[in-house]
PDB file of C-alpha atoms in Angstrom:
ATOM      1  CA  THR S   3     -48.433  35.473 -33.217  1.00 70.00           C
ATOM      2  CA  VAL S   4     -49.951  38.092 -35.492  1.00 79.00           C
ATOM      3  CA  ILE S   5     -48.635  40.880 -33.344  1.00 82.00           C
ATOM      4  CA  CYS S   6     -45.262  39.335 -33.192  1.00 79.00           C
ATOM      5  CA  ALA S   7     -45.291  38.929 -36.847  1.00 81.00           C
ATOM      6  CA  LEU S   8     -46.070  42.569 -37.422  1.00 85.00           C
ATOM      7  CA  PHE S   9     -43.542  43.892 -34.859  1.00 85.00           C
ATOM      8  CA  LEU S  10     -40.692  41.807 -36.361  1.00 84.00           C
ATOM      9  CA  SER S  11     -41.794  42.636 -39.945  1.00 86.00           C
ATOM     10  CA  GLY S  12     -41.646  46.456 -38.944  1.00 88.00           C
ATOM     11  CA  ILE S  13     -38.134  46.042 -37.328  1.00 89.00           C
ATOM     12  CA  LEU S  14     -36.797  44.228 -40.525  1.00 87.00           C
ATOM     13  CA  LEU S  15     -38.444  46.825 -42.862  1.00 90.00           C
ATOM     14  CA  SER S  16     -37.033  49.829 -40.798  1.00 91.00           C
ATOM     15  CA  LEU S  17     -33.529  48.153 -41.043  1.00 90.00           C
ATOM     16  CA  TYR S  18     -33.890  47.742 -44.805  1.00 89.00           C
ATOM     17  CA  TYR S  19     -35.211  51.430 -45.170  1.00 91.00           C
ATOM     18  CA  THR S  20     -32.448  52.791 -43.026  1.00 91.00           C
ATOM     19  CA  SER S  21     -29.722  51.022 -45.105  1.00 90.00           C
ATOM     20  CA  ARG S  22     -31.254  52.148 -48.268  1.00 89.00           C
ATOM     21  CA  VAL S  23     -31.417  55.652 -47.214  1.00 91.00           C
ATOM     22  CA  ASN S  24     -27.908  55.584 -45.793  1.00 90.00           C
ATOM     23  CA  PHE S  25     -26.591  54.243 -49.205  1.00 88.00           C
ATOM     24  CA  GLN S  26     -28.571  56.892 -51.095  1.00 88.00           C
ATOM     25  CA  GLN S  27     -27.368  59.928 -49.031  1.00 89.00           C
ATOM     26  CA  GLY S  28     -23.688  58.660 -48.906  1.00 89.00           C
ATOM     27  CA  CYS S  29     -23.668  58.252 -52.788  1.00 89.00           C
ATOM     28  CA  LEU S  30     -25.443  61.430 -53.351  1.00 88.00           C
ATOM     29  CA  GLY S  31     -22.730  63.134 -51.104  1.00 89.00           C
ATOM     30  CA  ILE S  32     -20.020  61.812 -53.070  1.00 88.00           C
ATOM     31  CA  LEU S  33     -21.715  62.934 -56.173  1.00 89.00           C
ATOM     32  CA  GLN S  34     -22.207  66.438 -54.861  1.00 88.00           C
ATOM     33  CA  ALA S  35     -18.248  66.552 -53.866  1.00 87.00           C
ATOM     34  CA  VAL S  36     -17.337  65.298 -57.515  1.00 85.00           C
ATOM     35  CA  LEU S  37     -19.579  68.046 -59.170  1.00 85.00           C
ATOM     36  CA  MET S  38     -17.860  70.711 -56.931  1.00 83.00           C
ATOM     37  CA  ASP S  39     -14.309  69.489 -57.987  1.00 71.00           C
ATOM     38  CA  ASP S  40     -12.435  70.092 -60.956  1.00 53.00           C
ATOM     39  CA  GLY S  41     -12.587  66.310 -61.763  1.00 43.00           C
ATOM     40  CA  GLU S  42      -9.095  65.275 -61.135  1.00 46.00           C
ATOM     41  CA  HIS S  43      -8.987  64.739 -57.472  1.00 42.00           C
ATOM     42  CA  PRO S  44     -12.165  65.505 -55.612  1.00 42.00           C
ATOM     43  CA  ASP S  45     -12.148  66.213 -52.194  1.00 41.00           C
ATOM     44  CA  PRO S  46     -14.776  64.646 -49.869  1.00 38.00           C
ATOM     45  CA  PRO S  47     -17.333  67.245 -48.453  1.00 37.00           C
ATOM     46  CA  ARG S  48     -16.978  68.333 -44.932  1.00 36.00           C
ATOM     47  CA  ARG S  49     -20.398  67.023 -44.066  1.00 34.00           C
ATOM     48  CA  LEU S  50     -19.750  63.658 -44.921  1.00 33.00           C
ATOM     49  CA  GLU S  51     -17.838  61.931 -42.131  1.00 37.00           C
ATOM     50  CA  ASP S  52     -17.092  58.404 -43.351  1.00 42.00           C
ATOM     51  CA  ALA S  53     -14.367  55.876 -42.675  1.00 38.00           C
ATOM     52  CA  GLY S  54     -12.382  57.233 -45.710  1.00 42.00           C
ATOM     53  CA  ASN S  55     -12.074  60.477 -44.069  1.00 46.00           C
ATOM     54  CA  VAL S  56     -11.110  59.159 -40.753  1.00 42.00           C
ATOM     55  CA  ARG S  57      -8.428  56.993 -42.269  1.00 43.00           C
ATOM     56  CA  GLU S  58      -7.088  60.013 -44.322  1.00 50.00           C
ATOM     57  CA  GLU S  59      -6.837  62.187 -41.230  1.00 51.00           C
ATOM     58  CA  ARG S  60      -5.202  59.270 -39.376  1.00 45.00           C
ATOM     59  CA  ASN S  61      -2.584  58.563 -41.985  1.00 49.00           C
ATOM     60  CA  VAL S  62      -1.722  62.230 -42.345  1.00 47.00           C
ATOM     61  CA  ARG S  63      -0.974  62.611 -38.682  1.00 46.00           C
ATOM     62  CA  GLU S  64       1.210  59.225 -38.989  1.00 49.00           C
ATOM     63  CA  GLY S  65       2.930  60.505 -42.262  1.00 50.00           C
ATOM     64  CA  LYS S  66       1.447  57.719 -44.541  1.00 47.00           C
ATOM     65  CA  ASN S  67      -0.216  57.898 -47.779  1.00 47.00           C
ATOM     66  CA  ASP S  68      -3.578  56.572 -48.602  1.00 43.00           C
ATOM     67  CA  ARG S  69      -2.255  54.727 -51.322  1.00 41.00           C
ATOM     68  CA  GLU S  70       0.084  52.738 -49.051  1.00 42.00           C
ATOM     69  CA  ASP S  71      -2.610  50.989 -47.227  1.00 41.00           C
ATOM     70  CA  GLY S  72      -4.829  50.200 -50.056  1.00 39.00           C
ATOM     71  CA  PHE S  73      -7.447  52.785 -49.382  1.00 40.00           C
ATOM     72  CA  GLY S  74      -8.427  56.225 -50.723  1.00 47.00           C
ATOM     73  CA  PRO S  75     -11.115  58.765 -50.409  1.00 52.00           C
ATOM     74  CA  PRO S  76     -14.568  57.156 -51.208  1.00 52.00           C
ATOM     75  CA  GLU S  77     -14.653  59.305 -54.490  1.00 49.00           C
ATOM     76  CA  GLU S  78     -11.817  57.465 -55.840  1.00 55.00           C
ATOM     77  CA  ARG S  79     -12.606  54.132 -54.769  1.00 63.00           C
ATOM     78  CA  MET S  80     -16.239  54.279 -56.214  1.00 76.00           C
ATOM     79  CA  PRO S  81     -16.890  53.833 -59.900  1.00 86.00           C
ATOM     80  CA  LEU S  82     -17.582  57.482 -60.921  1.00 88.00           C
ATOM     81  CA  LEU S  83     -18.064  59.314 -64.051  1.00 88.00           C
ATOM     82  CA  LEU S  84     -18.088  63.284 -64.616  1.00 89.00           C
ATOM     83  CA  ALA S  85     -19.133  64.957 -67.726  1.00 89.00           C
ATOM     84  CA  GLU S  86     -19.876  68.388 -68.986  1.00 87.00           C
ATOM     85  CA  ALA S  87     -22.549  69.507 -71.627  1.00 87.00           C
ATOM     86  CA  ASP S  88     -22.601  72.924 -72.846  1.00 86.00           C
ATOM     87  CA  ALA S  89     -25.321  74.805 -74.430  1.00 81.00           C
ATOM     88  CA  ASP S  90     -25.007  73.407 -77.942  1.00 81.00           C
ATOM     89  CA  GLY S  91     -25.458  69.873 -76.602  1.00 81.00           C
ATOM     90  CA  GLU S  92     -21.649  68.954 -76.895  1.00 86.00           C
ATOM     91  CA  ILE S  93     -20.558  66.564 -74.165  1.00 85.00           C
ATOM     92  CA  ARG S  94     -17.199  66.126 -72.683  1.00 87.00           C
ATOM     93  CA  ILE S  95     -16.141  63.371 -70.498  1.00 87.00           C
ATOM     94  CA  LEU S  96     -13.837  64.824 -67.771  1.00 86.00           C
ATOM     95  CA  PHE S  97     -13.027  61.546 -66.134  1.00 84.00           C
ATOM     96  CA  ASN S  98     -14.548  57.974 -66.354  1.00 86.00           C
ATOM     97  CA  ARG S  99     -13.889  55.325 -63.600  1.00 85.00           C
ATOM     98  CA  ILE S 100     -16.824  53.229 -64.614  1.00 85.00           C
ATOM     99  CA  TYR S 101     -14.816  50.592 -66.550  1.00 79.00           C
ATOM    100  CA  GLN S 102     -17.835  48.910 -68.273  1.00 81.00           C
ATOM    101  CA  LEU S 103     -18.881  52.299 -69.857  1.00 83.00           C
ATOM    102  CA  ASP S 104     -16.727  53.230 -73.015  1.00 85.00           C
ATOM    103  CA  GLU S 105     -16.834  56.900 -74.065  1.00 85.00           C
ATOM    104  CA  GLU S 106     -19.515  56.686 -76.398  1.00 87.00           C
ATOM    105  CA  ALA S 107     -21.987  54.849 -74.176  1.00 89.00           C
ATOM    106  CA  ALA S 108     -21.135  57.648 -71.533  1.00 88.00           C
ATOM    107  CA  ARG S 109     -22.049  60.376 -73.985  1.00 87.00           C
ATOM    108  CA  SER S 110     -25.217  58.435 -74.580  1.00 89.00           C
ATOM    109  CA  LEU S 111     -26.093  58.169 -70.933  1.00 88.00           C
ATOM    110  CA  VAL S 112     -25.390  61.799 -70.323  1.00 88.00           C
ATOM    111  CA  ALA S 113     -27.539  62.914 -73.318  1.00 88.00           C
ATOM    112  CA  GLN S 114     -30.563  60.568 -71.765  1.00 88.00           C
ATOM    113  CA  ILE S 115     -30.043  62.255 -68.311  1.00 87.00           C
ATOM    114  CA  ARG S 116     -30.226  65.452 -70.016  1.00 85.00           C
ATOM    115  CA  GLU S 117     -33.386  64.828 -71.693  1.00 85.00           C
ATOM    116  CA  MET S 118     -34.913  63.600 -68.640  1.00 86.00           C
ATOM    117  CA  GLY S 119     -34.518  67.174 -67.260  1.00 80.00           C
ATOM    118  CA  THR S 120     -34.266  66.085 -63.313  1.00 85.00           C
ATOM    119  CA  LEU S 121     -31.441  66.886 -61.163  1.00 87.00           C
ATOM    120  CA  GLN S 122     -30.974  63.254 -59.586  1.00 89.00           C
ATOM    121  CA  GLY S 123     -32.278  59.974 -60.179  1.00 89.00           C
ATOM    122  CA  VAL S 124     -31.352  56.365 -61.013  1.00 89.00           C
ATOM    123  CA  LEU S 125     -30.926  54.439 -64.011  1.00 88.00           C
ATOM    124  CA  GLU S 126     -32.227  51.010 -63.131  1.00 85.00           C
ATOM    125  CA  ASP S 127     -31.192  49.150 -66.164  1.00 85.00           C
ATOM    126  CA  GLN S 128     -27.598  50.258 -65.994  1.00 86.00           C
ATOM    127  CA  SER S 129     -27.430  50.492 -62.106  1.00 87.00           C
ATOM    128  CA  LEU S 130     -26.225  54.035 -61.999  1.00 90.00           C
ATOM    129  CA  ARG S 131     -27.181  56.897 -59.850  1.00 90.00           C
ATOM    130  CA  PHE S 132     -26.737  60.438 -61.369  1.00 90.00           C
ATOM    131  CA  LEU S 133     -26.641  63.871 -60.148  1.00 89.00           C
ATOM    132  CA  ARG S 134     -26.227  67.108 -62.188  1.00 88.00           C
ATOM    133  CA  THR S 135     -26.058  70.961 -61.672  1.00 88.00           C
ATOM    134  CA  GLU S 136     -28.178  73.625 -63.108  1.00 87.00           C
ATOM    135  CA  PRO S 137     -26.875  75.121 -66.333  1.00 86.00           C
ATOM    136  CA  GLY S 138     -24.394  78.057 -65.687  1.00 84.00           C
ATOM    137  CA  PRO S 139     -24.403  81.350 -67.284  1.00 85.00           C
ATOM    138  CA  ASP S 140     -22.816  79.933 -70.322  1.00 84.00           C
ATOM    139  CA  GLY S 141     -25.332  77.049 -70.621  1.00 84.00           C
ATOM    140  CA  THR S 142     -22.804  74.409 -69.211  1.00 87.00           C
ATOM    141  CA  ALA S 143     -24.105  71.844 -66.652  1.00 89.00           C
ATOM    142  CA  ARG S 144     -22.161  69.027 -65.107  1.00 90.00           C
ATOM    143  CA  TYR S 145     -23.384  65.374 -64.585  1.00 90.00           C
ATOM    144  CA  ALA S 146     -21.899  62.992 -62.086  1.00 90.00           C
ATOM    145  CA  LEU S 147     -22.643  59.267 -62.192  1.00 90.00           C
ATOM    146  CA  ALA S 148     -22.004  56.494 -59.869  1.00 91.00           C
ATOM    147  CA  ASP S 149     -22.182  52.754 -60.264  1.00 90.00           C
ATOM    148  CA  ILE S 150     -24.389  51.525 -57.606  1.00 88.00           C
ATOM    149  CA  TYR S 151     -24.377  47.810 -58.596  1.00 88.00           C
ATOM    150  CA  GLN S 152     -22.819  46.810 -55.287  1.00 89.00           C
ATOM    151  CA  GLU S 153     -25.325  48.933 -53.380  1.00 88.00           C
ATOM    152  CA  GLN S 154     -28.225  47.203 -55.068  1.00 88.00           C
ATOM    153  CA  THR S 155     -26.500  43.681 -54.620  1.00 90.00           C
ATOM    154  CA  ALA S 156     -26.160  44.469 -50.724  1.00 91.00           C
ATOM    155  CA  LEU S 157     -29.655  45.547 -50.397  1.00 90.00           C
ATOM    156  CA  HIS S 158     -31.041  42.641 -52.276  1.00 92.00           C
ATOM    157  CA  TRP S 159     -29.245  40.180 -50.194  1.00 92.00           C
ATOM    158  CA  GLN S 160     -30.357  42.189 -47.214  1.00 90.00           C
ATOM    159  CA  ALA S 161     -33.860  41.654 -48.147  1.00 91.00           C
ATOM    160  CA  VAL S 162     -33.278  38.033 -48.601  1.00 92.00           C
ATOM    161  CA  HIS S 163     -31.368  37.543 -45.286  1.00 91.00           C
ATOM    162  CA  SER S 164     -34.303  39.622 -43.575  1.00 89.00           C
ATOM    163  CA  LEU S 165     -36.815  37.377 -45.025  1.00 90.00           C
ATOM    164  CA  ILE S 166     -35.012  34.094 -44.042  1.00 91.00           C
ATOM    165  CA  ILE S 167     -34.593  35.615 -40.347  1.00 90.00           C
ATOM    166  CA  GLY S 168     -38.077  36.701 -40.200  1.00 86.00           C
ATOM    167  CA  LEU S 169     -39.450  33.235 -41.228  1.00 89.00           C
ATOM    168  CA  LEU S 170     -37.200  31.349 -38.974  1.00 90.00           C
ATOM    169  CA  ALA S 171     -37.975  33.516 -35.992  1.00 87.00           C
ATOM    170  CA  LEU S 172     -41.783  33.273 -36.734  1.00 86.00           C
ATOM    171  CA  SER S 173     -41.406  29.458 -36.862  1.00 88.00           C
ATOM    172  CA  ALA S 174     -39.679  29.496 -33.503  1.00 88.00           C
ATOM    173  CA  LEU S 175     -42.229  31.795 -32.055  1.00 85.00           C
ATOM    174  CA  PHE S 176     -45.064  29.586 -33.359  1.00 85.00           C
ATOM    175  CA  VAL S 177     -43.535  26.433 -31.859  1.00 88.00           C
ATOM    176  CA  VAL S 178     -43.102  28.461 -28.575  1.00 86.00           C
ATOM    177  CA  PHE S 179     -46.491  29.639 -28.577  1.00 84.00           C
ATOM    178  CA  ILE S 180     -47.974  26.163 -29.347  1.00 86.00           C
ATOM    179  CA  PHE S 181     -46.085  24.797 -25.997  1.00 87.00           C
ATOM    180  CA  LEU S 182     -47.100  27.913 -24.055  1.00 86.00           C
ATOM    181  CA  SER S 183     -50.712  27.680 -24.987  1.00 84.00           C
ATOM    182  CA  ARG S 184     -50.853  23.983 -24.088  1.00 84.00           C
ATOM    183  CA  TRP S 185     -49.057  24.604 -20.798  1.00 86.00           C
ATOM    184  CA  ILE S 186     -51.413  27.581 -19.882  1.00 86.00           C
ATOM    185  CA  THR S 187     -54.647  25.837 -20.712  1.00 84.00           C
ATOM    186  CA  ALA S 188     -53.705  22.391 -19.274  1.00 84.00           C
ATOM    187  CA  PRO S 189     -55.072  23.450 -15.758  1.00 85.00           C
ATOM    188  CA  ALA S 190     -58.455  24.719 -17.469  1.00 82.00           C
ATOM    189  CA  SER S 191     -58.658  21.463 -19.483  1.00 81.00           C
ATOM    190  CA  HIS S 192     -58.135  19.373 -16.335  1.00 83.00           C
ATOM    191  CA  ALA S 193     -60.750  21.463 -14.398  1.00 82.00           C
ATOM    192  CA  TRP S 194     -63.320  21.055 -17.235  1.00 76.00           C
ATOM    193  CA  ASP S 195     -62.620  17.123 -17.277  1.00 78.00           C
ATOM    194  CA  ALA S 196     -63.169  16.898 -13.702  1.00 80.00           C
ATOM    195  CA  GLN S 197     -66.382  19.036 -13.849  1.00 76.00           C
ATOM    196  CA  GLN S 198     -67.686  16.510 -16.524  1.00 73.00           C
ATOM    197  CA  GLN S 199     -66.581  13.682 -14.638  1.00 77.00           C
ATOM    198  CA  PHE S 200     -68.377  15.116 -11.451  1.00 76.00           C
ATOM    199  CA  ILE S 201     -71.405  15.799 -13.407  1.00 72.00           C
ATOM    200  CA  SER S 202     -71.420  12.339 -14.900  1.00 71.00           C
ATOM    201  CA  ASP S 203     -70.735  10.472 -11.498  1.00 75.00           C
ATOM    202  CA  ALA S 204     -73.365  12.697  -9.507  1.00 74.00           C
ATOM    203  CA  SER S 205     -75.842  11.977 -12.099  1.00 70.00           C
ATOM    204  CA  HIS S 206     -75.442   8.404 -11.867  1.00 71.00           C
ATOM    205  CA  GLU S 207     -75.637   8.465  -8.186  1.00 76.00           C
ATOM    206  CA  LEU S 208     -78.771  10.251  -8.243  1.00 76.00           C
ATOM    207  CA  LYS S 209     -80.585   8.119 -10.551  1.00 73.00           C
ATOM    208  CA  THR S 210     -80.699   5.197  -8.267  1.00 76.00           C
ATOM    209  CA  PRO S 211     -82.347   6.869  -5.213  1.00 82.00           C
ATOM    210  CA  LEU S 212     -84.792   8.558  -7.446  1.00 79.00           C
ATOM    211  CA  THR S 213     -85.654   5.371  -9.252  1.00 81.00           C
ATOM    212  CA  VAL S 214     -86.128   3.662  -5.579  1.00 82.00           C
ATOM    213  CA  ILE S 215     -88.294   6.888  -4.606  1.00 83.00           C
ATOM    214  CA  LEU S 216     -90.363   6.570  -7.710  1.00 81.00           C
ATOM    215  CA  ALA S 217     -90.900   2.713  -7.203  1.00 83.00           C
ATOM    216  CA  ASN S 218     -91.968   3.196  -3.780  1.00 84.00           C
ATOM    217  CA  ILE S 219     -94.482   5.846  -4.754  1.00 81.00           C
ATOM    218  CA  GLY S 220     -95.804   3.576  -7.284  1.00 82.00           C
ATOM    219  CA  LEU S 221     -96.423   0.761  -4.761  1.00 80.00           C
ATOM    220  CA  LEU S 222     -97.998   3.052  -2.180  1.00 80.00           C
ATOM    221  CA  ARG S 223    -100.336   4.612  -4.659  1.00 77.00           C
ATOM    222  CA  GLN S 224    -101.597   0.944  -5.435  1.00 79.00           C
ATOM    223  CA  SER S 225    -101.851   0.211  -1.748  1.00 77.00           C
ATOM    224  CA  PRO S 226    -105.603  -0.385  -0.457  1.00 77.00           C
ATOM    225  CA  PHE S 227    -104.818   0.735   2.931  1.00 74.00           C
ATOM    226  CA  ILE S 228    -104.361   4.519   1.863  1.00 73.00           C
ATOM    227  CA  ARG S 229    -107.912   5.671   1.268  1.00 72.00           C
ATOM    228  CA  ASP S 230    -107.481   9.295   2.471  1.00 78.00           C
ATOM    229  CA  GLU S 231    -107.444  11.616  -0.837  1.00 77.00           C
ATOM    230  CA  ASN S 232    -105.103  14.127   0.559  1.00 80.00           C
ATOM    231  CA  ASP S 233    -102.428  11.550   1.118  1.00 77.00           C
ATOM    232  CA  ARG S 234    -102.975  10.305  -2.388  1.00 76.00           C
ATOM    233  CA  LEU S 235    -102.511  13.828  -3.596  1.00 81.00           C
ATOM    234  CA  ARG S 236     -99.321  14.163  -1.677  1.00 82.00           C
ATOM    235  CA  MET S 237     -98.120  11.020  -3.042  1.00 81.00           C
ATOM    236  CA  ASP S 238     -98.947  12.450  -6.657  1.00 82.00           C
ATOM    237  CA  HIS S 239     -96.944  15.382  -5.855  1.00 81.00           C
ATOM    238  CA  ILE S 240     -93.931  13.459  -4.643  1.00 84.00           C
ATOM    239  CA  ALA S 241     -94.223  11.316  -7.799  1.00 82.00           C
ATOM    240  CA  SER S 242     -94.452  14.305 -10.008  1.00 82.00           C
ATOM    241  CA  GLU S 243     -91.511  16.280  -8.448  1.00 83.00           C
ATOM    242  CA  ALA S 244     -89.314  12.933  -8.318  1.00 83.00           C
ATOM    243  CA  GLY S 245     -90.006  12.258 -11.895  1.00 82.00           C
ATOM    244  CA  ARG S 246     -89.135  15.730 -12.754  1.00 81.00           C
ATOM    245  CA  MET S 247     -85.821  15.353 -10.758  1.00 83.00           C
ATOM    246  CA  LYS S 248     -85.051  12.261 -12.685  1.00 80.00           C
ATOM    247  CA  GLN S 249     -85.453  13.914 -15.998  1.00 79.00           C
ATOM    248  CA  LEU S 250     -83.136  16.798 -15.058  1.00 80.00           C
ATOM    249  CA  THR S 251     -80.615  14.214 -13.880  1.00 78.00           C
ATOM    250  CA  GLU S 252     -80.790  12.298 -17.201  1.00 77.00           C
ATOM    251  CA  ASN S 253     -80.421  15.597 -19.101  1.00 75.00           C
ATOM    252  CA  LEU S 254     -77.403  16.382 -17.084  1.00 74.00           C
ATOM    253  CA  LEU S 255     -75.978  12.845 -17.769  1.00 74.00           C
ATOM    254  CA  THR S 256     -76.785  13.324 -21.508  1.00 73.00           C
ATOM    255  CA  LEU S 257     -74.849  16.722 -21.461  1.00 72.00           C
ATOM    256  CA  ALA S 258     -71.840  15.309 -19.733  1.00 68.00           C
ATOM    257  CA  ARG S 259     -71.600  12.408 -22.194  1.00 67.00           C
ATOM    258  CA  SER S 260     -72.036  14.752 -25.298  1.00 68.00           C
ATOM    259  CA  ASP S 261     -69.374  17.168 -24.103  1.00 63.00           C
ATOM    260  CA  CYS S 262     -67.025  14.310 -23.439  1.00 59.00           C
ATOM    261  CA  ALA S 263     -67.482  12.354 -26.423  1.00 57.00           C
ATOM    262  CA  GLY S 264     -67.862  15.061 -28.911  1.00 57.00           C
ATOM    263  CA  SER S 265     -69.394  14.273 -32.240  1.00 60.00           C
ATOM    264  CA  PRO S 266     -71.209  10.878 -32.380  1.00 60.00           C
ATOM    265  CA  PRO S 267     -69.919   8.082 -34.497  1.00 61.00           C
ATOM    266  CA  ALA S 268     -71.248   7.955 -38.058  1.00 64.00           C
ATOM    267  CA  GLU S 269     -72.460   4.517 -37.741  1.00 62.00           C
ATOM    268  CA  SER S 270     -74.812   5.680 -34.726  1.00 68.00           C
ATOM    269  CA  LEU S 271     -76.560   7.978 -37.266  1.00 83.00           C
ATOM    270  CA  VAL S 272     -79.519   6.728 -39.184  1.00 90.00           C
ATOM    271  CA  PRO S 273     -82.170   8.097 -41.562  1.00 92.00           C
ATOM    272  CA  VAL S 274     -84.882   9.677 -39.285  1.00 92.00           C
ATOM    273  CA  ASP S 275     -88.357  11.016 -40.534  1.00 93.00           C
ATOM    274  CA  PHE S 276     -88.249  14.197 -38.831  1.00 94.00           C
ATOM    275  CA  SER S 277     -91.492  15.530 -39.911  1.00 94.00           C
ATOM    276  CA  PHE S 278     -93.133  12.107 -38.398  1.00 93.00           C
ATOM    277  CA  LEU S 279     -90.957  12.761 -35.315  1.00 92.00           C
ATOM    278  CA  THR S 280     -92.175  16.343 -34.797  1.00 93.00           C
ATOM    279  CA  ASP S 281     -95.733  15.543 -35.376  1.00 91.00           C
ATOM    280  CA  SER S 282     -95.638  12.746 -32.938  1.00 89.00           C
ATOM    281  CA  CYS S 283     -93.986  15.112 -30.051  1.00 89.00           C
ATOM    282  CA  ILE S 284     -96.584  17.737 -30.828  1.00 90.00           C
ATOM    283  CA  SER S 285     -99.414  15.317 -30.282  1.00 88.00           C
ATOM    284  CA  THR S 286     -97.756  14.122 -27.148  1.00 85.00           C
ATOM    285  CA  PHE S 287     -97.861  17.585 -25.708  1.00 86.00           C
ATOM    286  CA  GLU S 288    -101.240  18.945 -26.867  1.00 87.00           C
ATOM    287  CA  PRO S 289    -102.871  17.199 -23.668  1.00 83.00           C
ATOM    288  CA  LEU S 290    -100.315  19.015 -21.352  1.00 83.00           C
ATOM    289  CA  ALA S 291    -100.847  22.428 -23.181  1.00 85.00           C
ATOM    290  CA  PHE S 292    -104.763  21.800 -22.908  1.00 85.00           C
ATOM    291  CA  GLU S 293    -104.478  21.491 -19.058  1.00 83.00           C
ATOM    292  CA  MET S 294    -102.268  24.633 -18.913  1.00 85.00           C
ATOM    293  CA  GLY S 295    -104.986  26.531 -20.829  1.00 87.00           C
ATOM    294  CA  LYS S 296    -102.826  26.814 -23.953  1.00 88.00           C
ATOM    295  CA  SER S 297    -102.813  25.281 -27.397  1.00 87.00           C
ATOM    296  CA  ILE S 298    -100.113  23.973 -29.960  1.00 87.00           C
ATOM    297  CA  SER S 299    -100.378  24.301 -33.579  1.00 86.00           C
ATOM    298  CA  GLY S 300     -97.852  22.752 -35.858  1.00 87.00           C
ATOM    299  CA  ASP S 301     -96.800  23.626 -39.498  1.00 90.00           C
ATOM    300  CA  VAL S 302     -94.507  20.811 -40.504  1.00 91.00           C
ATOM    301  CA  GLN S 303     -93.151  20.331 -43.839  1.00 92.00           C
ATOM    302  CA  PRO S 304     -93.836  16.741 -44.884  1.00 91.00           C
ATOM    303  CA  ASP S 305     -90.999  14.211 -45.714  1.00 91.00           C
ATOM    304  CA  VAL S 306     -88.183  15.819 -44.075  1.00 93.00           C
ATOM    305  CA  THR S 307     -85.574  13.314 -43.455  1.00 94.00           C
ATOM    306  CA  VAL S 308     -82.420  13.609 -41.439  1.00 94.00           C
ATOM    307  CA  ARG S 309     -79.384  11.372 -40.362  1.00 92.00           C
ATOM    308  CA  GLY S 310     -79.337  11.400 -36.591  1.00 91.00           C
ATOM    309  CA  ASP S 311     -80.049   9.732 -33.265  1.00 86.00           C
ATOM    310  CA  GLU S 312     -83.961   9.251 -33.332  1.00 87.00           C
ATOM    311  CA  ALA S 313     -84.060   9.183 -29.469  1.00 82.00           C
ATOM    312  CA  LYS S 314     -81.939  12.292 -28.876  1.00 84.00           C
ATOM    313  CA  LEU S 315     -83.868  14.178 -31.376  1.00 90.00           C
ATOM    314  CA  ARG S 316     -87.225  13.309 -29.700  1.00 89.00           C
ATOM    315  CA  ARG S 317     -85.661  14.374 -26.472  1.00 85.00           C
ATOM    316  CA  LEU S 318     -84.595  17.671 -27.994  1.00 89.00           C
ATOM    317  CA  LEU S 319     -87.987  18.399 -29.372  1.00 90.00           C
ATOM    318  CA  SER S 320     -89.523  17.539 -26.073  1.00 88.00           C
ATOM    319  CA  ILE S 321     -87.470  19.844 -24.314  1.00 87.00           C
ATOM    320  CA  LEU S 322     -88.201  22.540 -26.692  1.00 90.00           C
ATOM    321  CA  LEU S 323     -92.026  21.995 -26.536  1.00 90.00           C
ATOM    322  CA  ASP S 324     -91.770  21.661 -22.742  1.00 88.00           C
ATOM    323  CA  ASN S 325     -90.152  25.137 -22.420  1.00 88.00           C
ATOM    324  CA  GLY S 326     -92.668  26.514 -24.946  1.00 89.00           C
ATOM    325  CA  CYS S 327     -95.508  25.389 -22.653  1.00 86.00           C
ATOM    326  CA  LYS S 328     -93.969  26.610 -19.441  1.00 85.00           C
ATOM    327  CA  TYR S 329     -92.718  29.974 -20.861  1.00 86.00           C
TER     328      TYR S 329
END
């Protein structure tokens, strides 16, 4: 989802940037053409192949006038202003088709641009783009201004539409990804459930014969007819291994139940004196460690209480201590 979001954002930002550059280059081309003209009927530059040029050439071939079909060169359709400023700072407006600007406001804007000292730029507050020439030998410079309110509006709505399209596309992709992820993981989920069910069933099936084996071994060990010490040692080994197998089976069953059930219900958790439980388990394993030639020492902080299942916590401590004694 993140990769798709970045990819889609890159596409939308590229489209927005391309549109902005195209608007800017087209407007600057028109302003350049206006500056090169005498201010009456500016001709479009040859490098600017726009729709107005194509339409004008077609109408010339067909003997029509641009004014007859409601279109003219882009310079004559765009709100433009052309002014001159001499070396003394006197400003003369050559023509003004920016109707919201009167002559006094136009002179004020040209004076502001002259003080800025840059050849081109944008007056954001007035939605105007300007381009000026370097002062000539007599100190006169030309200033061309274009109203870019429609350009700014078009870019604004393009950004809004891109944002809406991006959000809708990401929402649709998110929904699709959810369904795809469920469809892809469904076999793995079924396999996991089947594995847990098999472990649970196998553990149940193994517990019964192991219980029978242990019971019979217990009866044989108590029988007065078996007097051979070697036979009793063999029965002890059988009982030990059967008990160990039973413990492993119970651990497997506990693991399968915990994986299937998830977190235990809150009502099954009770306050447990974990310090006492730990000391008790250490005391239980001290004889086993002694027989193995090892020792256990405990450093348990008193009065540590937790909420949990006492039987499972005792089993957990027993497993840890048993592993410690063995390994």
